[in-house]
């Protein structure tokens, strides 16, 4: 489904860059899956600064994110569209390539400036991250411009790009902390210091993957538009509560992904937020079934 800016129509150039981004996203995701296969065949540590998990995670994560960003961008008035999407896609490729090459070389990718070549990869990844932040800012700004998207769709895209930006900024904070530790203490200390914020970084990155899909699916129900907007808003609120709690816990030194180590109150609040999001999704799926039955009944008459 394509929701275009008010008064605009799809251009050949816009559709071409979208197709290119979808293709790049598929290649990145396939790269991540391939590294899971490498892990299964070659073995080796799953955690730590040198592992096959990192290129697997980065490949799949950037593939999914690029796909979601490209799709969600069709609902908003992005200017200049080609430059923004090209920048995001190119930076995603740089990130995945840098992580993957260093994994194959058997050396750490992040915070590793021990040689000129390692420094080149580390700084390239950092530059790619900066480009992704800038392009996400442009996308978030565009999400608040008038468009033909429904209120629920605009809300989902606004929250999705907003949370993505938060996740990217947290990633930049992790890089800053790790770099300082690597220069003053050791590379191991850098990873230990930065890994604390991984749950916050991961939680904030998921909104753009989930919320636009929820808003899109409500469009296939028989509900009136206000009801669709309310369900989407419920899902957005649930996600913000869940992700926000995990982010707060991470900055307080707790792992929100581990209920055994996180505060009980935080776990309860995060679970309540997740329940709201899941509830919105379940209600939407149930609405799809009811809408289908209504259409089938009407057709039979």
Short mmCIF file of C-alpha atoms in Angstrom, two decimals, residues 16-293:
data_model
loop_
_atom_site.label_atom_id
_atom_site.label_comp_id
_atom_site.label_asym_id
_atom_site.label_seq_id
_atom_site.Cartn_x
_atom_site.Cartn_y
_atom_site.Cartn_z
CA UNK A 16 13.13 2.94 -8.90
CA UNK A 17 14.95 3.96 -5.72
CA UNK A 18 12.41 2.05 -3.63
CA UNK A 19 12.98 -1.13 -5.63
CA UNK A 20 16.74 -0.67 -5.30
CA UNK A 21 16.43 -0.26 -1.52
CA UNK A 22 14.27 -3.36 -1.24
CA UNK A 23 16.87 -5.32 -3.19
CA UNK A 24 19.71 -4.05 -0.99
CA UNK A 25 17.65 -4.90 2.10
CA UNK A 26 17.17 -8.45 0.84
CA UNK A 27 20.91 -8.84 0.20
CA UNK A 28 21.79 -7.55 3.67
CA UNK A 29 19.29 -9.87 5.31
CA UNK A 30 20.60 -12.82 3.28
CA UNK A 31 24.11 -11.91 4.41
CA UNK A 32 22.99 -12.16 8.02
CA UNK A 33 21.38 -15.54 7.42
CA UNK A 34 24.53 -16.74 5.65
CA UNK A 35 26.61 -15.87 8.70
CA UNK A 36 24.27 -17.92 10.85
CA UNK A 37 25.15 -20.80 8.55
CA UNK A 38 28.84 -20.03 8.95
CA UNK A 39 28.39 -20.16 12.72
CA UNK A 40 26.70 -23.55 12.43
CA UNK A 41 29.47 -24.96 10.22
CA UNK A 42 32.60 -23.38 11.69
CA UNK A 43 31.45 -22.93 15.27
CA UNK A 44 33.18 -20.46 17.53
CA UNK A 45 31.97 -18.13 20.27
CA UNK A 46 28.48 -16.68 20.01
CA UNK A 47 29.23 -13.70 22.25
CA UNK A 48 32.18 -11.38 22.56
CA UNK A 49 33.96 -8.84 20.34
CA UNK A 50 34.86 -11.47 17.72
CA UNK A 51 32.01 -13.79 16.77
CA UNK A 52 29.82 -14.76 13.82
CA UNK A 53 26.82 -13.43 15.74
CA UNK A 54 27.79 -9.83 14.98
CA UNK A 55 27.68 -10.04 11.16
CA UNK A 56 24.55 -12.19 11.48
CA UNK A 57 22.83 -9.67 13.75
CA UNK A 58 23.91 -6.64 11.75
CA UNK A 59 23.00 -8.16 8.40
CA UNK A 60 19.51 -9.21 9.41
CA UNK A 61 18.85 -6.09 11.49
CA UNK A 62 19.92 -3.63 8.81
CA UNK A 63 18.13 -5.63 6.13
CA UNK A 64 14.84 -5.51 8.02
CA UNK A 65 15.30 -1.88 9.02
CA UNK A 66 16.10 -0.71 5.48
CA UNK A 67 13.05 -2.57 4.17
CA UNK A 68 10.80 -1.06 6.85
CA UNK A 69 12.20 2.45 6.40
CA UNK A 70 11.76 2.31 2.63
CA UNK A 71 8.19 1.06 2.92
CA UNK A 72 7.20 3.54 5.64
CA UNK A 73 8.74 6.38 3.62
CA UNK A 74 6.12 5.83 0.90
CA UNK A 75 3.54 7.22 3.33
CA UNK A 76 5.29 10.55 3.83
CA UNK A 77 6.65 13.53 1.88
CA UNK A 78 10.42 12.93 1.95
CA UNK A 79 12.56 15.67 0.40
CA UNK A 80 14.83 14.95 -1.42
CA UNK A 81 13.54 11.38 -1.50
CA UNK A 82 16.24 9.82 -3.66
CA UNK A 83 19.09 11.34 -1.64
CA UNK A 84 17.63 10.36 1.73
CA UNK A 85 16.91 6.75 0.81
CA UNK A 86 20.20 6.37 -1.05
CA UNK A 87 22.09 7.72 1.95
CA UNK A 88 20.32 5.40 4.37
CA UNK A 89 20.85 2.36 2.14
CA UNK A 90 24.51 3.12 1.40
CA UNK A 91 25.29 3.68 5.08
CA UNK A 92 23.56 0.41 5.96
CA UNK A 93 25.77 -1.42 3.47
CA UNK A 94 28.89 0.22 4.93
CA UNK A 95 27.91 -0.87 8.44
CA UNK A 96 27.27 -4.49 7.47
CA UNK A 97 30.37 -4.75 5.27
CA UNK A 98 32.65 -3.32 7.97
CA UNK A 99 31.32 -5.70 10.61
CA UNK A 100 31.41 -8.72 8.29
CA UNK A 101 34.93 -8.13 6.95
CA UNK A 102 36.33 -7.73 10.45
CA UNK A 103 34.62 -10.94 11.53
CA UNK A 104 36.24 -12.82 8.65
CA UNK A 105 39.59 -11.26 9.56
CA UNK A 106 39.11 -12.54 13.10
CA UNK A 107 39.50 -9.14 14.75
CA UNK A 108 37.10 -6.91 16.72
CA UNK A 109 35.13 -4.44 14.65
CA UNK A 110 34.00 -1.86 17.19
CA UNK A 111 36.47 0.43 18.99
CA UNK A 112 39.38 -1.31 17.25
CA UNK A 113 41.95 1.24 16.10
CA UNK A 114 45.02 -0.88 16.70
CA UNK A 115 46.17 -0.70 13.05
CA UNK A 116 45.50 1.69 10.16
CA UNK A 117 43.26 -0.90 8.49
CA UNK A 118 41.29 -1.55 11.67
CA UNK A 119 40.94 2.19 12.17
CA UNK A 120 39.62 2.58 8.63
CA UNK A 121 36.88 0.03 9.26
CA UNK A 122 36.00 1.48 12.66
CA UNK A 123 35.79 5.05 11.36
CA UNK A 124 33.86 3.95 8.27
CA UNK A 125 31.26 2.30 10.49
CA UNK A 126 31.09 5.42 12.65
CA UNK A 127 30.63 7.62 9.58
CA UNK A 128 27.91 5.29 8.32
CA UNK A 129 26.14 5.60 11.64
CA UNK A 130 26.27 9.38 11.40
CA UNK A 131 24.72 9.29 7.91
CA UNK A 132 21.94 7.01 9.15
CA UNK A 133 21.15 9.43 11.99
CA UNK A 134 21.00 12.40 9.60
CA UNK A 135 18.76 10.59 7.12
CA UNK A 136 16.49 9.35 9.92
CA UNK A 137 16.14 12.94 11.12
CA UNK A 138 15.02 13.88 7.61
CA UNK A 139 12.51 11.02 7.60
CA UNK A 140 11.14 11.98 11.02
CA UNK A 141 10.72 15.57 9.92
CA UNK A 142 8.92 14.41 6.78
CA UNK A 143 6.59 12.27 8.89
CA UNK A 144 5.02 15.45 10.29
CA UNK A 145 4.27 16.96 6.88
CA UNK A 146 0.73 16.66 5.42
CA UNK A 147 0.14 13.51 3.38
CA UNK A 148 -2.65 11.28 2.15
CA UNK A 149 -1.94 8.76 4.92
CA UNK A 150 -4.58 8.20 7.59
CA UNK A 151 -4.15 9.55 11.12
CA UNK A 152 -3.26 6.10 12.38
CA UNK A 153 -0.67 5.60 9.67
CA UNK A 154 0.91 8.99 10.34
CA UNK A 155 1.04 8.24 14.06
CA UNK A 156 2.67 4.86 13.49
CA UNK A 157 5.30 6.34 11.18
CA UNK A 158 5.99 9.26 13.52
CA UNK A 159 6.48 6.99 16.53
CA UNK A 160 8.41 4.48 14.43
CA UNK A 161 10.90 6.98 13.06
CA UNK A 162 11.10 8.76 16.42
CA UNK A 163 11.97 5.57 18.28
CA UNK A 164 14.43 4.60 15.54
CA UNK A 165 16.20 7.91 16.02
CA UNK A 166 16.36 7.29 19.78
CA UNK A 167 17.86 3.87 19.15
CA UNK A 168 20.46 5.33 16.80
CA UNK A 169 21.42 8.03 19.29
CA UNK A 170 21.82 5.37 21.97
CA UNK A 171 24.08 3.52 19.55
CA UNK A 172 26.16 6.68 19.15
CA UNK A 173 26.40 6.98 22.94
CA UNK A 174 27.61 3.38 23.08
CA UNK A 175 30.29 4.18 20.52
CA UNK A 176 31.39 7.26 22.48
CA UNK A 177 31.59 5.32 25.75
CA UNK A 178 33.42 2.42 24.16
CA UNK A 179 35.88 4.63 22.33
CA UNK A 180 36.77 6.47 25.54
CA UNK A 181 37.29 3.19 27.39
CA UNK A 182 39.37 1.75 24.56
CA UNK A 183 41.68 4.76 24.59
CA UNK A 184 42.06 5.04 28.36
CA UNK A 185 41.65 1.47 29.63
CA UNK A 186 41.44 -1.45 27.19
CA UNK A 187 39.43 -2.90 24.32
CA UNK A 188 37.82 -5.42 26.67
CA UNK A 189 36.77 -2.61 29.00
CA UNK A 190 35.24 -0.80 26.04
CA UNK A 191 33.00 -3.75 25.20
CA UNK A 192 32.03 -4.28 28.83
CA UNK A 193 31.05 -0.61 29.18
CA UNK A 194 29.11 -0.38 25.92
CA UNK A 195 27.24 -3.68 26.16
CA UNK A 196 25.17 -2.36 29.08
CA UNK A 197 23.17 -0.21 26.65
CA UNK A 198 22.54 -2.97 24.09
CA UNK A 199 19.00 -3.71 25.40
CA UNK A 200 18.08 -0.02 25.14
CA UNK A 201 19.53 0.22 21.64
CA UNK A 202 17.69 -2.90 20.48
CA UNK A 203 14.33 -2.04 22.06
CA UNK A 204 14.23 1.44 20.54
CA UNK A 205 14.99 0.10 17.05
CA UNK A 206 11.90 -2.11 16.83
CA UNK A 207 9.15 0.49 16.51
CA UNK A 208 9.67 1.13 12.81
CA UNK A 209 9.45 -2.63 12.18
CA UNK A 210 6.18 -3.19 14.04
CA UNK A 211 3.99 -0.08 14.22
CA UNK A 212 3.57 0.71 10.50
CA UNK A 213 2.53 -2.91 9.92
CA UNK A 214 -0.10 -2.60 12.65
CA UNK A 215 -1.47 0.60 11.12
CA UNK A 216 -1.46 -0.95 7.65
CA UNK A 217 -3.33 -4.05 8.81
CA UNK A 218 -6.09 -2.00 10.43
CA UNK A 219 -6.88 -0.75 6.94
CA UNK A 220 -8.11 -4.25 6.07
CA UNK A 221 -10.66 -4.37 8.87
CA UNK A 222 -14.30 -3.33 8.68
CA UNK A 223 -13.75 -0.76 11.45
CA UNK A 224 -14.47 2.94 10.95
CA UNK A 225 -11.42 5.17 10.71
CA UNK A 226 -11.61 6.46 14.34
CA UNK A 227 -11.52 2.87 15.61
CA UNK A 228 -8.49 2.07 13.44
CA UNK A 229 -6.72 5.12 14.80
CA UNK A 230 -7.50 4.15 18.41
CA UNK A 231 -6.15 0.63 17.95
CA UNK A 232 -2.99 1.96 16.30
CA UNK A 233 -2.59 4.50 19.11
CA UNK A 234 -2.99 1.70 21.66
CA UNK A 235 -0.24 -0.27 19.96
CA UNK A 236 2.03 2.79 19.83
CA UNK A 237 1.41 3.51 23.51
CA UNK A 238 2.16 -0.07 24.47
CA UNK A 239 5.38 -0.08 22.48
CA UNK A 240 6.52 3.23 23.99
CA UNK A 241 5.84 1.99 27.52
CA UNK A 242 7.70 -1.28 26.93
CA UNK A 243 10.67 0.18 25.04
CA UNK A 244 10.86 3.24 27.29
CA UNK A 245 11.07 1.05 30.38
CA UNK A 246 13.85 -1.06 28.88
CA UNK A 247 15.77 2.07 27.88
CA UNK A 248 15.46 3.54 31.38
CA UNK A 249 16.55 0.28 32.99
CA UNK A 250 19.60 0.08 30.72
CA UNK A 251 20.78 3.54 31.69
CA UNK A 252 20.31 2.53 35.33
CA UNK A 253 22.51 -0.51 34.77
CA UNK A 254 19.85 -3.22 34.45
CA UNK A 255 19.17 -5.61 31.58
CA UNK A 256 15.51 -5.21 30.72
CA UNK A 257 15.66 -8.34 28.55
CA UNK A 258 16.52 -10.43 31.63
CA UNK A 259 13.61 -10.48 34.10
CA UNK A 260 15.83 -12.24 36.65
CA UNK A 261 18.17 -9.25 36.90
CA UNK A 262 15.78 -6.37 36.15
CA UNK A 263 13.69 -4.68 38.88
CA UNK A 264 10.31 -6.34 39.37
CA UNK A 265 8.45 -3.07 38.83
CA UNK A 266 10.26 -2.46 35.56
CA UNK A 267 9.51 -5.97 34.36
CA UNK A 268 5.82 -5.56 35.19
CA UNK A 269 5.58 -2.19 33.43
CA UNK A 270 7.44 -3.44 30.35
CA UNK A 271 5.25 -6.54 30.23
CA UNK A 272 2.12 -4.39 30.50
CA UNK A 273 3.30 -2.27 27.58
CA UNK A 274 4.08 -5.36 25.53
CA UNK A 275 0.64 -6.73 26.37
CA UNK A 276 -0.99 -3.56 25.03
CA UNK A 277 0.95 -3.85 21.78
CA UNK A 278 0.18 -7.54 21.40
CA UNK A 279 -3.45 -6.89 22.29
CA UNK A 280 -3.71 -4.28 19.55
CA UNK A 281 -2.23 -6.75 17.10
CA UNK A 282 -4.53 -9.59 18.14
CA UNK A 283 -7.58 -7.32 17.95
CA UNK A 284 -6.55 -6.23 14.47
CA UNK A 285 -6.09 -9.79 13.28
CA UNK A 286 -9.48 -10.69 14.72
CA UNK A 287 -10.93 -7.68 12.92
CA UNK A 288 -9.47 -8.96 9.65
CA UNK A 289 -11.37 -12.21 10.11
CA UNK A 290 -14.63 -10.43 10.89
CA UNK A 291 -14.20 -8.13 7.89
CA UNK A 292 -13.54 -11.13 5.66
CA UNK A 293 -16.68 -12.88 6.91
#
